[in-house]
Coordinates of C-alpha atoms and ligand atoms in Angstrom, one line a residue:
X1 CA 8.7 -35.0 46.0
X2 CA 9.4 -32.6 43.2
X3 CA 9.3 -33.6 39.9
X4 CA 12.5 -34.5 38.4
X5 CA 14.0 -32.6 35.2
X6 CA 17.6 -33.3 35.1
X7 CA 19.3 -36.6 35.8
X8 CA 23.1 -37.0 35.9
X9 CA 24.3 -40.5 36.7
X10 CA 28.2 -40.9 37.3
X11 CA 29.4 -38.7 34.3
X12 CA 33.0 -39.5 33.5
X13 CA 34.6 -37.0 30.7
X14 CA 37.8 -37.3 29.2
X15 CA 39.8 -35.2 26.4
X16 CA 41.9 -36.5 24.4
X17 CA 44.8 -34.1 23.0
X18 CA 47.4 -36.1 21.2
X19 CA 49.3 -38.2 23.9
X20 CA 47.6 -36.5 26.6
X21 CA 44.8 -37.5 28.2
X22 CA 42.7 -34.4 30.2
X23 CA 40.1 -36.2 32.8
X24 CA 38.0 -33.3 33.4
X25 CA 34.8 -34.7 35.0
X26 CA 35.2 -37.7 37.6
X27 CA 31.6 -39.4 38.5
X28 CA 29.3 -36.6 38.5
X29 CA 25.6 -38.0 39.7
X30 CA 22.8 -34.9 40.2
X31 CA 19.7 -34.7 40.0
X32 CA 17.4 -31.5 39.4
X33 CA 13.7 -30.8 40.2
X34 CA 11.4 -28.5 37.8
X35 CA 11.6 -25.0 38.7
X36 CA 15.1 -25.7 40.9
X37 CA 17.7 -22.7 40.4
X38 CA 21.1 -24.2 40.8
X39 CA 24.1 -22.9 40.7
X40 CA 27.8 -24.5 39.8
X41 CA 30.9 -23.2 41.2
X42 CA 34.7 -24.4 41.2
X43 CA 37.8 -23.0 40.0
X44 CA 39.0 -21.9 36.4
X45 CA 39.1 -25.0 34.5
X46 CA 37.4 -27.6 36.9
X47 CA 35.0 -28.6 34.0
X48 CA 32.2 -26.7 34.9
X49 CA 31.6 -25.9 31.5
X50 CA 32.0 -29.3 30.4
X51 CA 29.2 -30.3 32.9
X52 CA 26.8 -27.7 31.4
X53 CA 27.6 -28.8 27.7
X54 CA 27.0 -32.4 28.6
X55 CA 24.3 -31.8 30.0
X56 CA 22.7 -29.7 27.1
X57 CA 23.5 -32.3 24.6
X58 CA 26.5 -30.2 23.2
X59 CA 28.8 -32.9 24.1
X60 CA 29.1 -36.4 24.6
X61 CA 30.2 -38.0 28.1
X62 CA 32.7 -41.0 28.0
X63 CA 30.7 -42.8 29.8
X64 CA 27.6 -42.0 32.1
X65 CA 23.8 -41.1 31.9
X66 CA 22.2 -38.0 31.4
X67 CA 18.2 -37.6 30.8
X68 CA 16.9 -34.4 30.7
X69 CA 12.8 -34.9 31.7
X70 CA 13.2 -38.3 31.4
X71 CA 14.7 -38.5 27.7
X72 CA 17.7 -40.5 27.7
X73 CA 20.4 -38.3 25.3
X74 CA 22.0 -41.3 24.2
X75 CA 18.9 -42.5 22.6
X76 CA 18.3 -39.7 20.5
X77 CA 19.3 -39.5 16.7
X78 CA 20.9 -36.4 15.6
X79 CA 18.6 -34.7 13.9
X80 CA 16.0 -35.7 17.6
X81 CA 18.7 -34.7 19.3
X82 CA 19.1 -31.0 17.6
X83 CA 15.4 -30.7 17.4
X84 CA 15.0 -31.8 21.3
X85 CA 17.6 -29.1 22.5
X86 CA 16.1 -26.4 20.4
X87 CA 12.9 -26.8 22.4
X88 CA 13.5 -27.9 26.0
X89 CA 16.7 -26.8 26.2
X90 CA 18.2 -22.9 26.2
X91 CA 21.7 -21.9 26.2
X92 CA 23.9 -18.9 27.1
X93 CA 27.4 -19.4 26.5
X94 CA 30.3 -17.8 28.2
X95 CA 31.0 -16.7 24.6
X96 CA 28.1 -15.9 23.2
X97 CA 27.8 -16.9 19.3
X98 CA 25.5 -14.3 17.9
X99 CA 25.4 -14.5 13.9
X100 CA 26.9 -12.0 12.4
X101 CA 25.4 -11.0 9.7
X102 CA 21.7 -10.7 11.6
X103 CA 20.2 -7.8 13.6
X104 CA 20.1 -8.6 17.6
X105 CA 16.3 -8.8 16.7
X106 CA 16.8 -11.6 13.9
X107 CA 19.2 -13.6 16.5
X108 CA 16.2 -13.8 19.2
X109 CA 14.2 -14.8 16.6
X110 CA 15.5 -17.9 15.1
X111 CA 15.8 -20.6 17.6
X112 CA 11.8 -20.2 17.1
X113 CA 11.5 -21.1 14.0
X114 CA 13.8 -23.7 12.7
X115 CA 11.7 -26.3 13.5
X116 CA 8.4 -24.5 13.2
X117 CA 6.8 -22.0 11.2
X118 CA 7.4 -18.5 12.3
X119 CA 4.1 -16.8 14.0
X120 CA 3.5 -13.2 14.6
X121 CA 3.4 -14.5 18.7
X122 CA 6.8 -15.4 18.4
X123 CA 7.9 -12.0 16.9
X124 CA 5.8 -10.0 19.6
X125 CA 7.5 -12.2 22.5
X126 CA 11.1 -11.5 21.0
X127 CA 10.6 -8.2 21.0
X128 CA 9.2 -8.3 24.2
X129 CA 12.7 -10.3 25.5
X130 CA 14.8 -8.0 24.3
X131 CA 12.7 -5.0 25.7
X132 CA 13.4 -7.0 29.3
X133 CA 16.8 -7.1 28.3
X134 CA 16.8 -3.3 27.9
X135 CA 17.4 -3.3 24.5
X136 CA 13.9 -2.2 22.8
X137 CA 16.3 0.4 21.3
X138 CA 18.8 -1.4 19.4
X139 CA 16.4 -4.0 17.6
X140 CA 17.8 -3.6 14.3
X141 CA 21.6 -3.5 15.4
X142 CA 23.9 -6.4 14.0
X143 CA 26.4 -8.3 16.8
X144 CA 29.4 -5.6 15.9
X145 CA 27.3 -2.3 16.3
X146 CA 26.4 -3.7 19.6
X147 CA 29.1 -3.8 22.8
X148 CA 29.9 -7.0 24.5
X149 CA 27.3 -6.4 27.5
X150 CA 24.2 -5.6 24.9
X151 CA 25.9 -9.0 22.3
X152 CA 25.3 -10.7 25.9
X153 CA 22.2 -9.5 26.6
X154 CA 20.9 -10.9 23.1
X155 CA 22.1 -14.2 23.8
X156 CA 20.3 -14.2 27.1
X157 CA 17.2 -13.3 24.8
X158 CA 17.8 -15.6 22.5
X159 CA 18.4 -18.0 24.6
X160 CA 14.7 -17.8 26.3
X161 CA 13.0 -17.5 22.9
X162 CA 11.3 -20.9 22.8
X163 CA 10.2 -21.0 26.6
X164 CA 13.0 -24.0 27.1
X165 CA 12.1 -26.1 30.1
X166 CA 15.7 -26.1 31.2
X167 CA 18.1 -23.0 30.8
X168 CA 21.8 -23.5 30.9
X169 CA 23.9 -20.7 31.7
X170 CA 27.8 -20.5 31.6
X171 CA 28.7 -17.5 33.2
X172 CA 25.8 -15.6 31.2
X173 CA 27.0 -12.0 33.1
X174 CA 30.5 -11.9 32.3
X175 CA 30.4 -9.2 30.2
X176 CA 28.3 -7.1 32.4
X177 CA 28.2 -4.6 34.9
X178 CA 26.8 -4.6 37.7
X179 CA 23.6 -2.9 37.3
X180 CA 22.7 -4.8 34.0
X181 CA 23.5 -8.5 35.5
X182 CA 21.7 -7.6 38.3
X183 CA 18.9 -6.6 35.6
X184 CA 19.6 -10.0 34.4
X185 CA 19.4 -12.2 36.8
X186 CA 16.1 -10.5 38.1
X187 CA 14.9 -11.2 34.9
X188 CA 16.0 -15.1 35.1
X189 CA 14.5 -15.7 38.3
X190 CA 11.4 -14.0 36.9
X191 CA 10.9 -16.4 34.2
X192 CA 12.2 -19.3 36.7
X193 CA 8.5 -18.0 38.8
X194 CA 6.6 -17.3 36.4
X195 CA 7.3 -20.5 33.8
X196 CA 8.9 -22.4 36.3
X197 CA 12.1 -23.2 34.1
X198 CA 14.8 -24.4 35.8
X199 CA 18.0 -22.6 35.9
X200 CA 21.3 -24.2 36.0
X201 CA 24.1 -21.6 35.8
X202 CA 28.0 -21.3 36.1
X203 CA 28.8 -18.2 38.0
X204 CA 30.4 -17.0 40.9
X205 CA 27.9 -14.2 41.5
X206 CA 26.9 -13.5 44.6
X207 CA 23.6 -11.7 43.8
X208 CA 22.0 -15.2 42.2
X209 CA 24.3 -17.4 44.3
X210 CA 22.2 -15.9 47.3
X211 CA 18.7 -16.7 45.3
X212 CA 20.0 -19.9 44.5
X213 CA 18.3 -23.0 46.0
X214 CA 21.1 -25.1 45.9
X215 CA 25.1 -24.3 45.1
X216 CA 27.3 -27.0 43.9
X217 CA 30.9 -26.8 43.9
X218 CA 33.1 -28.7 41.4
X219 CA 37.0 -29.6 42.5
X220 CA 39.1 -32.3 40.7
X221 CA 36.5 -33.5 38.4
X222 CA 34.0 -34.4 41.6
X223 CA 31.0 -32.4 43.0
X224 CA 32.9 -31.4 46.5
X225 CA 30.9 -29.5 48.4
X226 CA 26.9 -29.2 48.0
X227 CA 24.6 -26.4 49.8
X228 CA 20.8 -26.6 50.1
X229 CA 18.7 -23.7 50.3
X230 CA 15.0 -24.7 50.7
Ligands
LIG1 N1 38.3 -29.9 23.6 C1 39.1 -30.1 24.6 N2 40.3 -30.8 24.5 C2 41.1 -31.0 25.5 N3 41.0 -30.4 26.7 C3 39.9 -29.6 26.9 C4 38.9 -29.4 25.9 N4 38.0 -28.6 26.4 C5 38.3 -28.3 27.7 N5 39.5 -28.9 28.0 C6 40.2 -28.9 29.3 O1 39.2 -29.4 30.3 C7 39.3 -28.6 31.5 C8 37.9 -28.1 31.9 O2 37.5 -27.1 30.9 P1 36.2 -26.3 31.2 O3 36.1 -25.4 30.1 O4 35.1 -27.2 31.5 O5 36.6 -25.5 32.5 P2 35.7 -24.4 33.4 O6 35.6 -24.9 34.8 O7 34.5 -24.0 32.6 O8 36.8 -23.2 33.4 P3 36.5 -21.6 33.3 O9 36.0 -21.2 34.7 O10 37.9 -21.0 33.0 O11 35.5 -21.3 32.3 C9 40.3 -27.6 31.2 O12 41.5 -27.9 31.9 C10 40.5 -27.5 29.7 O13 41.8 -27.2 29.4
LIG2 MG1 33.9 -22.3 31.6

């Protein structure tokens, strides 16, 4: 049996807006092996963002278990918590939060050091993401001298910076066409070989929802309909 990297257990996620309660996620229960690519599908505003930001720590559940290789996220301080996703955990939004007021090349680079000092490994391998990325050329670029596909792109980049055990992806191609998120996601499931990172990723992409080993379909806040490919 594989190892186990993700565990969901009966996650239950409610918004509150004023009077109106929003109860997005149902009694979600999952559970992901190491080096599994996974992919999550459902309609516009099933939650499947909500699942992905629970699951990364971005969010809290109302009530329901998530451990990420075996660390219950409850049980983690803040400041564990932040330090815990920075390293085991990378993220591409759907929107992409790139800082403004760095190059593309500077926004790659700091996930790696904000918890540890900065190496000249870490500068090489940045580079070297963003040359996978296709984007060797526009190092020095900030976010708004870039287009939304190459502002992607960095993300994705960034993103992979610290070699994160898990990578969450919410619709990381969006922005793309579809040479480049075909580039892309031959580039995830390259890593997902080579480092055997697991891949969780919102998208309705045929291309990686053929590579995918298994597809999970959200509808009305339940998983309702799950396909295996092993
Ligand atoms: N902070 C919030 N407060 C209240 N309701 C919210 C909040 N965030 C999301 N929602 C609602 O929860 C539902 C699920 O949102 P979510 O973003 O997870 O959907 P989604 O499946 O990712 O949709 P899309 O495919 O459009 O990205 C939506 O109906 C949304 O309006
Ligand atoms: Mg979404």
């Amino acid at each position: 049996m594989a190892q186990e990297i993700i565990r969901v257990e009966d996650l239950h996620k409610t918004y509150f807006s004023g009077p109106v309660q929003v109860e997005v996620l149902k009694g979600i229960s999952l559970s992901v092996s190491v080096g599994e690519v996974v992919v999550i599908k459902g309609p516009s505003g099933v939650g499947k963002s909500t699942l992905l930001h629970l699951i990364g720590a971005l969010d809290l559940p109302t009530s329901g278990k998530v451990y990420i290789d075996g660390q219950d996220l409850e049980q983690l301080s803040n400041s564990d918590m932040a330090r815990f996703r920075n390293k085991s955990i990378g993220f591409v939004f759907q929107f992409h939060h790139l800082l403004p007021e760095f190059t593309a090349y500077e926004n790659v680079l700091l996930p790696s050091f904000m918890h540890e000092p900065l190496t000249k490994e870490k500068q090489e391998y940045a580079k070297h993401l963003l040359g996978e990325v296709g984007l060797l050329h526009r190092l020095d670029h900030k976010p708004n001298e870039l287009s939304g596909g190459e502002q992607q792109r960095v993300a994705v980049a960034r993103a992979l910076i610290n070699k994160p055990k898990v990578l969450l992806a919410d619709e990381p191609t969006g922005n793309l066409d579809r040479k480049n998120s075909d580039m892309l996601y031959e580039l995830l499931l390259d890593l997902n070989k080579k480092l055997n990172q697991t891949l969780v990723i919102v998208t309705h992409d045929e291309h990686i929802t053929l590579k995918a080993h298994r597809i999970i379909e959200l509808d009305d806040g339940r998983i309702a309909n799950e396909i295996r490919r092993d």
